[in-house]
Amino acid sequence: MADTTGKPQATGAATDPDPAPRKSSWRYIGPGIVVAATGVGAGDLVATLIAGSHFGYTLLWAAVLGCLVKISLAEAAGRWHLSTGRTLFDGWASLGRWTTYFFVVYAVVWGFVYGAAAMSSSALPLQALFPDVMDFEWWGIACGLAGLAFVWFNKYAVFEKVMTVLVGVMFVVTVSLAVRVTPNLPDLLAGLLPVLPDEKDSVLNTLGLIGGVGGTITLAAYGYWVNAKGWTDTGWMKVMRLDNRVAYITTGIFVVAMLVVGAELLHAADIALAGGDKGLVQLGDILEAEYGTATAKFFLIGFFATSFTSLIGVWHGVSLMFADFVARYRQRAAARGEEVASGARERSWSFRAYLLWLTFPPIVLLFQGQPFRLVIVYGVLGAAFMPFLALTLIWLLNSARTPAEWRNGRLSNGMLAAAGLLFLVLCVKQVWDQPWSDFLS
């Protein structure tokens, strides 16, 4: 993206006083593809489809705005890693012990419930494609074990290549569907005008769509993927910004394509889509009735690519963050980006321990259902993470922890403050909407 610091670009890294600047080039792109693939899950596509089915193209502008908000957050995380040479968790640790406590509780509870959700989401399209092969739960276990084996035995370079291929599948499927349903271009362009739907809670629903476009903790993982790519100093700043733009342009294309499908296929026929990942299975049935079996199967393949990229992305990215947390805690010394770039984190016992945590304990939830109280805690922690990320990035990037030439400018501060306020509102709503009376009874 453009220089969001609002300051002149300058070279100079924390670890190398005169790194050779790299020209921004498409051949370097990689972490952006990974963060886009991981951030856009089945739930994001369903939310966008439902928005299109309810409001047509009215909220297209909100989806685009959501991508811009996430660009600012990912750029800030990447800028921290490159300008300081330190990892994001190292920055968080410098703000006080409360950040460590939050991260540990979040990583343990969120990882447990997300593991089951990711396996379930990947299992749904496989069961629809191969209904007589095995039960849904066993498809979920197979997906979890496949993700575990892939991340365990491969390093970042292979991981990135596979994610790129799967993103290509997602791109072809979503764009093909959008073209197939024939978008109404005048209405599509009109949807870029900021208009709110005329209904109850339209403001909160719109904020929810803005906040739900592509990524939660994966935005924090972006800086780690930047380092894993081998980018560790300010000489890579222009490349990182181009890479980040690619990430959210790609995300925007996925979202707009699904909004078109929702507006043209569902809104016009007044078809209600179920919430959650099962809504995509329902969409497959609608596509089969409308366009034939081949189109439905083509869509289910894209559905699987969407779900499985989120699974292996989290398996890799959040495990990398957890390994960095453990290393920082054990060594009591600054955690450097060079250590991530060397692959040391991916070979650590803590990286693999968190991989196991994401895979095996959640299998219990596939068979027994998700415990009510745990799901509430998971929802609250998930809602709290994005305001935590936005506000801590503002703190870190306006302080002496960041070299002066790479601190936030007005544009970056404005975008991060808007993101923090947006996610704080959504967090309060999420907490307010939880059935606390049932939780305490």
PDB file of C-alpha atoms in Angstrom, residues 96-335:
ATOM      1  CA  GLY A  96       3.676  -5.273  30.146  1.00  0.00           C
ATOM      2  CA  ARG A  97       2.841  -8.730  31.420  1.00  0.00           C
ATOM      3  CA  TRP A  98      -0.868  -8.273  30.729  1.00  0.00           C
ATOM      4  CA  THR A  99      -0.194  -8.824  27.003  1.00  0.00           C
ATOM      5  CA  THR A 100       1.425 -12.178  27.755  1.00  0.00           C
ATOM      6  CA  TYR A 101      -1.497 -13.283  29.922  1.00  0.00           C
ATOM      7  CA  PHE A 102      -3.988 -12.302  27.224  1.00  0.00           C
ATOM      8  CA  PHE A 103      -2.058 -14.076  24.485  1.00  0.00           C
ATOM      9  CA  VAL A 104      -1.604 -17.306  26.450  1.00  0.00           C
ATOM     10  CA  VAL A 105      -5.291 -17.592  27.377  1.00  0.00           C
ATOM     11  CA  TYR A 106      -6.302 -16.649  23.856  1.00  0.00           C
ATOM     12  CA  ALA A 107      -3.925 -19.133  22.218  1.00  0.00           C
ATOM     13  CA  VAL A 108      -5.041 -22.033  24.435  1.00  0.00           C
ATOM     14  CA  VAL A 109      -8.825 -21.517  24.349  1.00  0.00           C
ATOM     15  CA  TRP A 110      -9.069 -20.130  20.818  1.00  0.00           C
ATOM     16  CA  GLY A 111      -6.811 -22.838  19.405  1.00  0.00           C
ATOM     17  CA  PHE A 112      -8.846 -25.620  21.018  1.00  0.00           C
ATOM     18  CA  VAL A 113     -12.192 -24.472  19.604  1.00  0.00           C
ATOM     19  CA  TYR A 114     -10.811 -23.209  16.289  1.00  0.00           C
ATOM     20  CA  GLY A 115      -9.147 -26.559  15.634  1.00  0.00           C
ATOM     21  CA  ALA A 116     -12.540 -28.279  15.642  1.00  0.00           C
ATOM     22  CA  ALA A 117     -14.139 -25.502  13.577  1.00  0.00           C
ATOM     23  CA  ALA A 118     -11.418 -25.650  10.925  1.00  0.00           C
ATOM     24  CA  MET A 119     -11.598 -29.424  10.628  1.00  0.00           C
ATOM     25  CA  SER A 120     -15.395 -29.290  10.372  1.00  0.00           C
ATOM     26  CA  SER A 121     -15.298 -26.602   7.705  1.00  0.00           C
ATOM     27  CA  SER A 122     -12.833 -28.607   5.591  1.00  0.00           C
ATOM     28  CA  ALA A 123     -14.849 -31.804   6.063  1.00  0.00           C
ATOM     29  CA  LEU A 124     -18.168 -30.380   4.819  1.00  0.00           C
ATOM     30  CA  PRO A 125     -17.277 -30.037   1.107  1.00  0.00           C
ATOM     31  CA  LEU A 126     -15.462 -33.390   1.106  1.00  0.00           C
ATOM     32  CA  GLN A 127     -18.501 -35.149   2.533  1.00  0.00           C
ATOM     33  CA  ALA A 128     -20.692 -33.445  -0.074  1.00  0.00           C
ATOM     34  CA  LEU A 129     -18.316 -34.475  -2.869  1.00  0.00           C
ATOM     35  CA  PHE A 130     -17.869 -38.058  -1.596  1.00  0.00           C
ATOM     36  CA  PRO A 131     -21.002 -38.792   0.473  1.00  0.00           C
ATOM     37  CA  ASP A 132     -20.555 -42.566   0.732  1.00  0.00           C
ATOM     38  CA  VAL A 133     -16.852 -42.749   1.604  1.00  0.00           C
ATOM     39  CA  MET A 134     -16.909 -42.053   5.362  1.00  0.00           C
ATOM     40  CA  ASP A 135     -18.724 -40.110   8.069  1.00  0.00           C
ATOM     41  CA  PHE A 136     -18.360 -36.369   8.509  1.00  0.00           C
ATOM     42  CA  GLU A 137     -16.317 -36.670  11.746  1.00  0.00           C
ATOM     43  CA  TRP A 138     -13.736 -38.887  10.061  1.00  0.00           C
ATOM     44  CA  TRP A 139     -13.411 -36.463   7.166  1.00  0.00           C
ATOM     45  CA  GLY A 140     -12.689 -33.774   9.771  1.00  0.00           C
ATOM     46  CA  ILE A 141     -10.035 -35.910  11.456  1.00  0.00           C
ATOM     47  CA  ALA A 142      -8.455 -36.670   8.071  1.00  0.00           C
ATOM     48  CA  CYS A 143      -8.252 -32.941   7.276  1.00  0.00           C
ATOM     49  CA  GLY A 144      -6.720 -32.151  10.662  1.00  0.00           C
ATOM     50  CA  LEU A 145      -4.111 -34.894  10.328  1.00  0.00           C
ATOM     51  CA  ALA A 146      -3.318 -33.845   6.749  1.00  0.00           C
ATOM     52  CA  GLY A 147      -2.764 -30.266   7.917  1.00  0.00           C
ATOM     53  CA  LEU A 148      -0.610 -31.468  10.805  1.00  0.00           C
ATOM     54  CA  ALA A 149       1.587 -33.644   8.577  1.00  0.00           C
ATOM     55  CA  PHE A 150       1.954 -30.959   5.916  1.00  0.00           C
ATOM     56  CA  VAL A 151       3.020 -28.200   8.313  1.00  0.00           C
ATOM     57  CA  TRP A 152       5.161 -30.532  10.463  1.00  0.00           C
ATOM     58  CA  PHE A 153       7.304 -31.812   7.585  1.00  0.00           C
ATOM     59  CA  ASN A 154       7.499 -28.708   5.362  1.00  0.00           C
ATOM     60  CA  LYS A 155       9.098 -25.310   5.839  1.00  0.00           C
ATOM     61  CA  TYR A 156       7.739 -21.920   4.863  1.00  0.00           C
ATOM     62  CA  ALA A 157       8.894 -22.026   1.212  1.00  0.00           C
ATOM     63  CA  VAL A 158       6.875 -25.161   0.418  1.00  0.00           C
ATOM     64  CA  PHE A 159       3.959 -23.953   2.537  1.00  0.00           C
ATOM     65  CA  GLU A 160       3.808 -20.707   0.534  1.00  0.00           C
ATOM     66  CA  LYS A 161       3.833 -22.522  -2.824  1.00  0.00           C
ATOM     67  CA  VAL A 162       0.964 -24.820  -1.827  1.00  0.00           C
ATOM     68  CA  MET A 163      -1.040 -21.886  -0.486  1.00  0.00           C
ATOM     69  CA  THR A 164      -0.493 -20.049  -3.784  1.00  0.00           C
ATOM     70  CA  VAL A 165      -1.876 -22.997  -5.756  1.00  0.00           C
ATOM     71  CA  LEU A 166      -4.938 -23.234  -3.494  1.00  0.00           C
ATOM     72  CA  VAL A 167      -5.518 -19.483  -3.778  1.00  0.00           C
ATOM     73  CA  GLY A 168      -5.469 -19.933  -7.552  1.00  0.00           C
ATOM     74  CA  VAL A 169      -8.230 -22.535  -7.207  1.00  0.00           C
ATOM     75  CA  MET A 170     -10.241 -20.195  -4.953  1.00  0.00           C
ATOM     76  CA  PHE A 171      -9.776 -17.330  -7.414  1.00  0.00           C
ATOM     77  CA  VAL A 172     -10.888 -19.306 -10.465  1.00  0.00           C
ATOM     78  CA  VAL A 173     -13.939 -20.730  -8.683  1.00  0.00           C
ATOM     79  CA  THR A 174     -15.221 -17.507  -7.112  1.00  0.00           C
ATOM     80  CA  VAL A 175     -14.660 -15.308 -10.155  1.00  0.00           C
ATOM     81  CA  SER A 176     -16.149 -17.937 -12.505  1.00  0.00           C
ATOM     82  CA  LEU A 177     -19.280 -18.134 -10.360  1.00  0.00           C
ATOM     83  CA  ALA A 178     -19.612 -14.348 -10.291  1.00  0.00           C
ATOM     84  CA  VAL A 179     -19.364 -14.221 -14.086  1.00  0.00           C
ATOM     85  CA  ARG A 180     -21.765 -17.165 -14.444  1.00  0.00           C
ATOM     86  CA  VAL A 181     -24.563 -15.439 -12.529  1.00  0.00           C
ATOM     87  CA  THR A 182     -24.073 -12.292 -14.681  1.00  0.00           C
ATOM     88  CA  PRO A 183     -23.588  -9.285 -12.382  1.00  0.00           C
ATOM     89  CA  ASN A 184     -25.687  -6.159 -12.878  1.00  0.00           C
ATOM     90  CA  LEU A 185     -22.842  -3.677 -13.472  1.00  0.00           C
ATOM     91  CA  PRO A 186     -24.799  -0.430 -12.836  1.00  0.00           C
ATOM     92  CA  ASP A 187     -26.062  -1.799  -9.500  1.00  0.00           C
ATOM     93  CA  LEU A 188     -22.569  -3.107  -8.707  1.00  0.00           C
ATOM     94  CA  LEU A 189     -21.049   0.340  -9.217  1.00  0.00           C
ATOM     95  CA  ALA A 190     -23.868   1.970  -7.244  1.00  0.00           C
ATOM     96  CA  GLY A 191     -22.972  -0.321  -4.339  1.00  0.00           C
ATOM     97  CA  LEU A 192     -19.699   1.578  -3.921  1.00  0.00           C
ATOM     98  CA  LEU A 193     -21.675   4.561  -2.582  1.00  0.00           C
ATOM     99  CA  PRO A 194     -21.851   4.467   1.241  1.00  0.00           C
ATOM    100  CA  VAL A 195     -25.528   3.780   1.893  1.00  0.00           C
ATOM    101  CA  LEU A 196     -27.014   1.959   4.894  1.00  0.00           C
ATOM    102  CA  PRO A 197     -29.860  -0.551   4.486  1.00  0.00           C
ATOM    103  CA  ASP A 198     -33.208   0.667   5.779  1.00  0.00           C
ATOM    104  CA  GLU A 199     -33.712  -1.842   8.571  1.00  0.00           C
ATOM    105  CA  LYS A 200     -33.211  -2.357  12.304  1.00  0.00           C
ATOM    106  CA  ASP A 201     -29.563  -2.725  13.457  1.00  0.00           C
ATOM    107  CA  SER A 202     -28.307  -1.788   9.979  1.00  0.00           C
ATOM    108  CA  VAL A 203     -25.326   0.094  11.447  1.00  0.00           C
ATOM    109  CA  LEU A 204     -24.139  -2.870  13.515  1.00  0.00           C
ATOM    110  CA  ASN A 205     -24.723  -5.292  10.637  1.00  0.00           C
ATOM    111  CA  THR A 206     -22.684  -3.050   8.352  1.00  0.00           C
ATOM    112  CA  LEU A 207     -19.872  -2.756  10.905  1.00  0.00           C
ATOM    113  CA  GLY A 208     -19.926  -6.535  11.226  1.00  0.00           C
ATOM    114  CA  LEU A 209     -19.401  -6.927   7.475  1.00  0.00           C
ATOM    115  CA  ILE A 210     -16.544  -4.405   7.507  1.00  0.00           C
ATOM    116  CA  GLY A 211     -14.871  -6.161  10.407  1.00  0.00           C
ATOM    117  CA  GLY A 212     -15.425  -9.652   9.048  1.00  0.00           C
ATOM    118  CA  VAL A 213     -13.530  -9.297   5.776  1.00  0.00           C
ATOM    119  CA  GLY A 214     -10.505 -11.535   5.836  1.00  0.00           C
ATOM    120  CA  GLY A 215      -8.522 -12.253   8.943  1.00  0.00           C
ATOM    121  CA  THR A 216      -8.225 -12.011  12.719  1.00  0.00           C
ATOM    122  CA  ILE A 217      -5.084 -13.407  14.332  1.00  0.00           C
ATOM    123  CA  THR A 218      -3.740 -14.050  10.819  1.00  0.00           C
ATOM    124  CA  LEU A 219      -3.150 -10.292  10.545  1.00  0.00           C
ATOM    125  CA  ALA A 220      -0.749 -10.562  13.481  1.00  0.00           C
ATOM    126  CA  ALA A 221       0.856 -13.613  11.860  1.00  0.00           C
ATOM    127  CA  TYR A 222       1.579 -11.573   8.716  1.00  0.00           C
ATOM    128  CA  GLY A 223       4.749 -10.083  10.208  1.00  0.00           C
ATOM    129  CA  TYR A 224       5.991 -13.581  11.045  1.00  0.00           C
ATOM    130  CA  TRP A 225       5.390 -14.758   7.482  1.00  0.00           C
ATOM    131  CA  VAL A 226       7.254 -11.667   6.260  1.00  0.00           C
ATOM    132  CA  ASN A 227      10.254 -12.740   8.370  1.00  0.00           C
ATOM    133  CA  ALA A 228       9.883 -16.408   7.365  1.00  0.00           C
ATOM    134  CA  LYS A 229      10.147 -15.258   3.737  1.00  0.00           C
ATOM    135  CA  GLY A 230      13.581 -13.839   4.604  1.00  0.00           C
ATOM    136  CA  TRP A 231      12.563 -10.173   4.853  1.00  0.00           C
ATOM    137  CA  THR A 232      14.133  -8.856   8.055  1.00  0.00           C
ATOM    138  CA  ASP A 233      15.112  -5.203   7.529  1.00  0.00           C
ATOM    139  CA  THR A 234      13.813  -1.921   6.123  1.00  0.00           C
ATOM    140  CA  GLY A 235      15.277  -2.662   2.702  1.00  0.00           C
ATOM    141  CA  TRP A 236      12.212  -4.882   2.210  1.00  0.00           C
ATOM    142  CA  MET A 237       9.678  -2.216   3.241  1.00  0.00           C
ATOM    143  CA  LYS A 238       8.512  -1.339  -0.297  1.00  0.00           C
ATOM    144  CA  VAL A 239       8.256  -5.010  -1.195  1.00  0.00           C
ATOM    145  CA  MET A 240       6.213  -5.709   1.945  1.00  0.00           C
ATOM    146  CA  ARG A 241       3.795  -2.914   1.115  1.00  0.00           C
ATOM    147  CA  LEU A 242       3.263  -4.199  -2.422  1.00  0.00           C
ATOM    148  CA  ASP A 243       2.797  -7.706  -1.022  1.00  0.00           C
ATOM    149  CA  ASN A 244       0.245  -6.389   1.473  1.00  0.00           C
ATOM    150  CA  ARG A 245      -1.718  -4.631  -1.260  1.00  0.00           C
ATOM    151  CA  VAL A 246      -1.828  -7.856  -3.239  1.00  0.00           C
ATOM    152  CA  ALA A 247      -3.177  -9.655  -0.147  1.00  0.00           C
ATOM    153  CA  TYR A 248      -6.194  -7.448   0.254  1.00  0.00           C
ATOM    154  CA  ILE A 249      -6.872  -6.843  -3.418  1.00  0.00           C
ATOM    155  CA  THR A 250      -7.092 -10.633  -3.649  1.00  0.00           C
ATOM    156  CA  THR A 251      -9.335 -10.699  -0.588  1.00  0.00           C
ATOM    157  CA  GLY A 252     -11.485  -7.953  -2.106  1.00  0.00           C
ATOM    158  CA  ILE A 253     -11.949  -9.943  -5.310  1.00  0.00           C
ATOM    159  CA  PHE A 254     -13.119 -12.997  -3.332  1.00  0.00           C
ATOM    160  CA  VAL A 255     -15.542 -10.904  -1.302  1.00  0.00           C
ATOM    161  CA  VAL A 256     -16.950  -8.955  -4.249  1.00  0.00           C
ATOM    162  CA  ALA A 257     -17.397 -12.188  -6.226  1.00  0.00           C
ATOM    163  CA  MET A 258     -19.382 -13.788  -3.388  1.00  0.00           C
ATOM    164  CA  LEU A 259     -21.447 -10.624  -2.926  1.00  0.00           C
ATOM    165  CA  VAL A 260     -22.324 -10.788  -6.644  1.00  0.00           C
ATOM    166  CA  VAL A 261     -23.382 -14.432  -6.268  1.00  0.00           C
ATOM    167  CA  GLY A 262     -25.482 -13.569  -3.234  1.00  0.00           C
ATOM    168  CA  ALA A 263     -27.094 -10.569  -4.940  1.00  0.00           C
ATOM    169  CA  GLU A 264     -27.830 -12.213  -8.289  1.00  0.00           C
ATOM    170  CA  LEU A 265     -28.531 -15.831  -7.341  1.00  0.00           C
ATOM    171  CA  LEU A 266     -30.083 -15.497  -3.875  1.00  0.00           C
ATOM    172  CA  HIS A 267     -31.417 -11.943  -3.518  1.00  0.00           C
ATOM    173  CA  ALA A 268     -33.242 -11.989  -6.859  1.00  0.00           C
ATOM    174  CA  ALA A 269     -34.920 -15.331  -6.041  1.00  0.00           C
ATOM    175  CA  ASP A 270     -35.520 -14.392  -2.371  1.00  0.00           C
ATOM    176  CA  ILE A 271     -33.612 -17.476  -1.165  1.00  0.00           C
ATOM    177  CA  ALA A 272     -32.500 -17.505   2.471  1.00  0.00           C
ATOM    178  CA  LEU A 273     -29.107 -19.069   3.156  1.00  0.00           C
ATOM    179  CA  ALA A 274     -28.269 -20.806   6.424  1.00  0.00           C
ATOM    180  CA  GLY A 275     -25.584 -19.207   8.569  1.00  0.00           C
ATOM    181  CA  GLY A 276     -22.235 -20.887   9.193  1.00  0.00           C
ATOM    182  CA  ASP A 277     -20.269 -23.175   6.920  1.00  0.00           C
ATOM    183  CA  LYS A 278     -23.344 -25.291   6.115  1.00  0.00           C
ATOM    184  CA  GLY A 279     -24.625 -22.350   4.102  1.00  0.00           C
ATOM    185  CA  LEU A 280     -21.997 -23.141   1.471  1.00  0.00           C
ATOM    186  CA  VAL A 281     -23.249 -26.724   1.185  1.00  0.00           C
ATOM    187  CA  GLN A 282     -26.740 -25.300   0.712  1.00  0.00           C
ATOM    188  CA  LEU A 283     -25.368 -22.974  -1.991  1.00  0.00           C
ATOM    189  CA  GLY A 284     -23.905 -26.038  -3.715  1.00  0.00           C
ATOM    190  CA  ASP A 285     -27.387 -27.562  -3.863  1.00  0.00           C
ATOM    191  CA  ILE A 286     -28.801 -24.320  -5.289  1.00  0.00           C
ATOM    192  CA  LEU A 287     -26.062 -24.198  -7.931  1.00  0.00           C
ATOM    193  CA  GLU A 288     -26.744 -27.813  -8.892  1.00  0.00           C
ATOM    194  CA  ALA A 289     -30.442 -27.094  -9.382  1.00  0.00           C
ATOM    195  CA  GLU A 290     -29.686 -23.933 -11.361  1.00  0.00           C
ATOM    196  CA  TYR A 291     -26.611 -24.828 -13.408  1.00  0.00           C
ATOM    197  CA  GLY A 292     -26.055 -28.577 -13.120  1.00  0.00           C
ATOM    198  CA  THR A 293     -23.920 -31.069 -11.221  1.00  0.00           C
ATOM    199  CA  ALA A 294     -20.590 -30.016 -12.764  1.00  0.00           C
ATOM    200  CA  THR A 295     -20.957 -26.408 -11.545  1.00  0.00           C
ATOM    201  CA  ALA A 296     -21.917 -27.593  -8.045  1.00  0.00           C
ATOM    202  CA  LYS A 297     -18.883 -29.892  -7.804  1.00  0.00           C
ATOM    203  CA  PHE A 298     -16.631 -27.138  -9.146  1.00  0.00           C
ATOM    204  CA  PHE A 299     -17.929 -24.876  -6.387  1.00  0.00           C
ATOM    205  CA  LEU A 300     -17.390 -27.530  -3.680  1.00  0.00           C
ATOM    206  CA  ILE A 301     -13.762 -27.876  -4.775  1.00  0.00           C
ATOM    207  CA  GLY A 302     -13.367 -24.123  -4.292  1.00  0.00           C
ATOM    208  CA  PHE A 303     -15.138 -24.401  -0.923  1.00  0.00           C
ATOM    209  CA  PHE A 304     -12.611 -27.035   0.161  1.00  0.00           C
ATOM    210  CA  ALA A 305      -9.669 -24.906  -1.029  1.00  0.00           C
ATOM    211  CA  THR A 306     -11.047 -21.969   0.980  1.00  0.00           C
ATOM    212  CA  SER A 307     -11.457 -24.009   4.165  1.00  0.00           C
ATOM    213  CA  PHE A 308      -8.231 -25.981   3.938  1.00  0.00           C
ATOM    214  CA  THR A 309      -6.070 -22.912   3.274  1.00  0.00           C
ATOM    215  CA  SER A 310      -7.467 -21.395   6.481  1.00  0.00           C
ATOM    216  CA  LEU A 311      -6.690 -24.616   8.340  1.00  0.00           C
ATOM    217  CA  ILE A 312      -3.064 -24.987   7.269  1.00  0.00           C
ATOM    218  CA  GLY A 313      -2.536 -21.212   7.460  1.00  0.00           C
ATOM    219  CA  VAL A 314      -3.533 -21.144  11.119  1.00  0.00           C
ATOM    220  CA  TRP A 315      -1.673 -24.400  11.805  1.00  0.00           C
ATOM    221  CA  HIS A 316       1.503 -22.695  10.528  1.00  0.00           C
ATOM    222  CA  GLY A 317       1.072 -19.010  11.428  1.00  0.00           C
ATOM    223  CA  VAL A 318      -0.307 -19.251  14.953  1.00  0.00           C
ATOM    224  CA  SER A 319       2.112 -22.075  15.799  1.00  0.00           C
ATOM    225  CA  LEU A 320       4.902 -19.739  14.671  1.00  0.00           C
ATOM    226  CA  MET A 321       3.585 -17.030  16.989  1.00  0.00           C
ATOM    227  CA  PHE A 322       3.262 -19.477  19.881  1.00  0.00           C
ATOM    228  CA  ALA A 323       6.833 -20.701  19.326  1.00  0.00           C
ATOM    229  CA  ASP A 324       8.019 -17.087  19.409  1.00  0.00           C
ATOM    230  CA  PHE A 325       6.158 -16.510  22.671  1.00  0.00           C
ATOM    231  CA  VAL A 326       7.812 -19.570  24.267  1.00  0.00           C
ATOM    232  CA  ALA A 327      11.285 -18.578  23.023  1.00  0.00           C
ATOM    233  CA  ARG A 328      10.859 -15.020  24.331  1.00  0.00           C
ATOM    234  CA  TYR A 329       9.593 -16.287  27.682  1.00  0.00           C
ATOM    235  CA  ARG A 330      12.393 -18.848  28.109  1.00  0.00           C
ATOM    236  CA  GLN A 331      15.292 -16.699  26.939  1.00  0.00           C
ATOM    237  CA  ARG A 332      14.162 -13.456  28.593  1.00  0.00           C
ATOM    238  CA  ALA A 333      15.794 -11.673  25.662  1.00  0.00           C
ATOM    239  CA  ALA A 334      14.584  -9.824  22.589  1.00  0.00           C
ATOM    240  CA  ALA A 335      13.041 -12.072  19.937  1.00  0.00           C
TER     241      ALA A 335
END
